[in-house]
C-alpha positions as a printed Julia matrix, in Angstrom:
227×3 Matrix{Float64}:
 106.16   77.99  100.5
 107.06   78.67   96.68
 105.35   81.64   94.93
 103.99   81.94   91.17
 105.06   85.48   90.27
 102.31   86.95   87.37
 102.82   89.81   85.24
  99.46   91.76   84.8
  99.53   93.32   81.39
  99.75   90.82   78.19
 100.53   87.74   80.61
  96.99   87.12   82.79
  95.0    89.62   80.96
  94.39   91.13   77.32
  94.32   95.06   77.79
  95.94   96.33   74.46
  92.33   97.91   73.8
  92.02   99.89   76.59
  95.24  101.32   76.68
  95.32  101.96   73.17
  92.09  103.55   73.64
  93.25  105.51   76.51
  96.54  106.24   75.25
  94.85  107.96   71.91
  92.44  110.16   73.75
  95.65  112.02   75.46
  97.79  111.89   72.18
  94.72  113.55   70.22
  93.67  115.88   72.87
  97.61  117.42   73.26
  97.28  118.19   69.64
  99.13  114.58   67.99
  98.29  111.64   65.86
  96.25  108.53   67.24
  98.55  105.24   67.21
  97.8   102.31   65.65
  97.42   99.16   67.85
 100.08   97.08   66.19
 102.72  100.23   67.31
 101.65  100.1    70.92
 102.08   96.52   71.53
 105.96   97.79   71.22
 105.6   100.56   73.55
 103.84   98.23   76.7
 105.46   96.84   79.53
 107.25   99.5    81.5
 104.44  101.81   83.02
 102.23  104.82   81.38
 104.42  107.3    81.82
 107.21  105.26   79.25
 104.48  104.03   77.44
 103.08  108.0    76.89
 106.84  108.95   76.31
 106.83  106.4    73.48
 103.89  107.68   72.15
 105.08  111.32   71.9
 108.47  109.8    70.27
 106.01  108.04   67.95
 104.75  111.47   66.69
 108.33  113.18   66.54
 107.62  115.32   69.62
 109.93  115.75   72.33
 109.13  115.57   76.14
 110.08  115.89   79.59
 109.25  115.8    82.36
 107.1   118.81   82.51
 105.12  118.02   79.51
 104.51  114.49   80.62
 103.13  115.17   84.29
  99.52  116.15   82.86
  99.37  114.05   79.73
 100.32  111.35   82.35
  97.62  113.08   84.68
  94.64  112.6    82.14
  96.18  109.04   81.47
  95.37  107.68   84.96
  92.23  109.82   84.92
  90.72  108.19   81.54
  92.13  104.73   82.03
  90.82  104.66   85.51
  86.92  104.91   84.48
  87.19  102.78   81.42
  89.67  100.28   82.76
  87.39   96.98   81.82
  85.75   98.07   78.88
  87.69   95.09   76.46
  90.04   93.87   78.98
  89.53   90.07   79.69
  91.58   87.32   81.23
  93.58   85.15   78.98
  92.1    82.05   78.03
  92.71   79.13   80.61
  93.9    81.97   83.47
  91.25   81.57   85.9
  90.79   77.81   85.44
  94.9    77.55   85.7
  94.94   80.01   89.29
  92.2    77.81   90.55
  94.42   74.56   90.07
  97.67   76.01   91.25
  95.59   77.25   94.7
  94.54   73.61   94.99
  97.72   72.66   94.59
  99.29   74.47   97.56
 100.96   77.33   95.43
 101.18   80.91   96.66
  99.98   84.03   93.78
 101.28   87.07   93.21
 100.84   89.42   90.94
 103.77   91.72   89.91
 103.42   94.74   87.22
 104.62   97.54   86.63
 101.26   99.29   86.09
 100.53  101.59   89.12
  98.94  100.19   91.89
  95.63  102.61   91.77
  95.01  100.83   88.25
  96.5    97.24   89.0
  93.85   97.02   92.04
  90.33   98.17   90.6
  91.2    95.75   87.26
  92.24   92.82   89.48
  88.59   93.52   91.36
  86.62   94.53   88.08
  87.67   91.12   86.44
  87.1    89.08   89.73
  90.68   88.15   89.86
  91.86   89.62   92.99
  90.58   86.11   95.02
  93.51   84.01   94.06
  96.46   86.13   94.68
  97.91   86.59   98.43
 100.11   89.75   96.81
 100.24   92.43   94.68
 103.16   94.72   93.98
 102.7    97.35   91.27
 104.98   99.88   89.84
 104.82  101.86   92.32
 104.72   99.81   95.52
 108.34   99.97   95.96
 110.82  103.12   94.88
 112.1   100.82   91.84
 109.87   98.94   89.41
 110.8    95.91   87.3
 113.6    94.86   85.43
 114.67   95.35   89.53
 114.44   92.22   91.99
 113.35   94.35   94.37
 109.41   94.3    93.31
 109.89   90.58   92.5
 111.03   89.66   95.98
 108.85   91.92   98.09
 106.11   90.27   96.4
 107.09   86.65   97.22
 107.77   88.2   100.93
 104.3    89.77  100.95
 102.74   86.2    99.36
 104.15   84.67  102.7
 106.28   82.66  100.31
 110.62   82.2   100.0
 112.3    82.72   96.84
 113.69   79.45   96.24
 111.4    77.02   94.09
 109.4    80.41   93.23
 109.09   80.98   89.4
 107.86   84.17   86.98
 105.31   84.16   84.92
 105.49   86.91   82.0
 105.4    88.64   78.31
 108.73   90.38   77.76
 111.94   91.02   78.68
 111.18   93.51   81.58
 110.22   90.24   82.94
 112.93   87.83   81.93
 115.62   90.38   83.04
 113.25   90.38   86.61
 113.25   87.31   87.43
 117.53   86.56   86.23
 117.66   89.97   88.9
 115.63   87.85   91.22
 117.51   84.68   91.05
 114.32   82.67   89.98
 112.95   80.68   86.72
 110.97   82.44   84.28
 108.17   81.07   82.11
 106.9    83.39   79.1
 103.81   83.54   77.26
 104.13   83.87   73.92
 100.88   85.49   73.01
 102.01   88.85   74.99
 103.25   92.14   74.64
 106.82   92.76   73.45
 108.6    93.98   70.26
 111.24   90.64   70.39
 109.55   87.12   70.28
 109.93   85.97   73.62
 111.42   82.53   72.73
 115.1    85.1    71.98
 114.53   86.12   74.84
 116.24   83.27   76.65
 113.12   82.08   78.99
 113.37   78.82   81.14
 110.03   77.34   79.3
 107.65   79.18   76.59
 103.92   78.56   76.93
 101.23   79.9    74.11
  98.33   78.76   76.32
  97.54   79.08   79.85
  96.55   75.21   79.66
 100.33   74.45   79.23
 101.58   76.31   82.31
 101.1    74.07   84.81
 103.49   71.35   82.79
 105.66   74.11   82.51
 105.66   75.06   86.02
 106.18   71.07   86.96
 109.5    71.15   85.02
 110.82   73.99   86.85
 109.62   73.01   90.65
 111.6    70.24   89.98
 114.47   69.85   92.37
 117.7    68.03   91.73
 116.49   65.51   94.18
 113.27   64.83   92.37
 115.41   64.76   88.65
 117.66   61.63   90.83
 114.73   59.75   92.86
């Protein structure tokens, strides 16, 4: 059985709000400058500890790993109470998961957010029905741009990697799934500093209503293209 690999942040669900919001409460309270919104859409993708190092490099200030262990601390604590506050499914996402179920497809979600965050949102938004796995970025010892969270989450779907495809917003996700050895579909309404369509995707998509077209084209097999 072929899995549809999701990324969480900027691919099924709009969260630039929260983590903005949360993201400014520990820059402000350690003493530095809030961040406008349009800056942290550059800074998303690889996890809050990178994404509160890129805030401190925003503000000039240097870190390490010391410094970041309690800003990081009163991340997780802030974010985890006011997770849902703005954060919404994409347009077409739960309509498009209940199609692809119907179809026969295994879900899986795969992010690099931590998994005591990636769980309550899934559950908060009602999402955590349609997907048989979720790795986050910490459910294995390496996170994405590695295969490793990519294939342990088709292997935890119940699903094989060939004929499995990605689903994502930036090039932690395109470089996951060429690590992987599977196709990779991105959204063009997501998170990342580069236009995804440079990116070197399979197929872009700027609306969930397109994906399962997309997804057609890639489950293709050689066999199908001939016959």
């Amino acid at each position: 059985m072929s899995v549809l690999i999701f990324d969480l942040d900027g691919t099924l669900v709009s969260s630039m709000e929260d983590l903005v919001a949360t993201l400014n409460v520990v820059m402000v309270e350690a003493g530095h400058a809030a961040i406008p919104q349009e800056h942290v859409a550059n800074m998303v993708g690889m996890g809050a500890k990178v994404l509160i190092q890129r805030g401190l490099e925003f503000n000039g200030v240097a870190w390490s790993d010391e410094t970041i262990t309690p800003l990081f601390a009163r991340f997780l604590e802030h974010y985890a109470a006011n997770i849902a506050v703005h954060t919404r499914p994409f347009d077409g996402v739960v309509s498009a998961l209940e199609e692809f179920r119907k179809d026969g497809w295994k879900l899986a979600v795969c992010t690099n957010k931590a998994e005591r965050l990636t769980l309550p949102l899934l559950a908060e938004l009602d999402l955590a029905k349609y997907f048989d796995a979720v790795v986050g970025g910490d459910t294995f010892a390496v996170s994405k741009p590695d295969a490793e969270p990519v294939h342990g989450a088709i292997q935890r779907a119940g699903g094989k990697i060939s004929g499995s495809i990605m689903i994502g917003d930036s090039v932690t996700d395109i470089k996951a799934a060429r690590n992987a050895g599977i196709p990779v579909i991105a959204v063009d309404f997501g998170y990342t500093p580069v236009p995804v369509v440079e990116l070197g995707p399979d197929r872009v998509i700027s609306h969930f209503d397109e994906l399962a077209a997309a997804v057609g084209e890639l489950a293709r097999t050689p066999e199908d293209m001939t016959g």
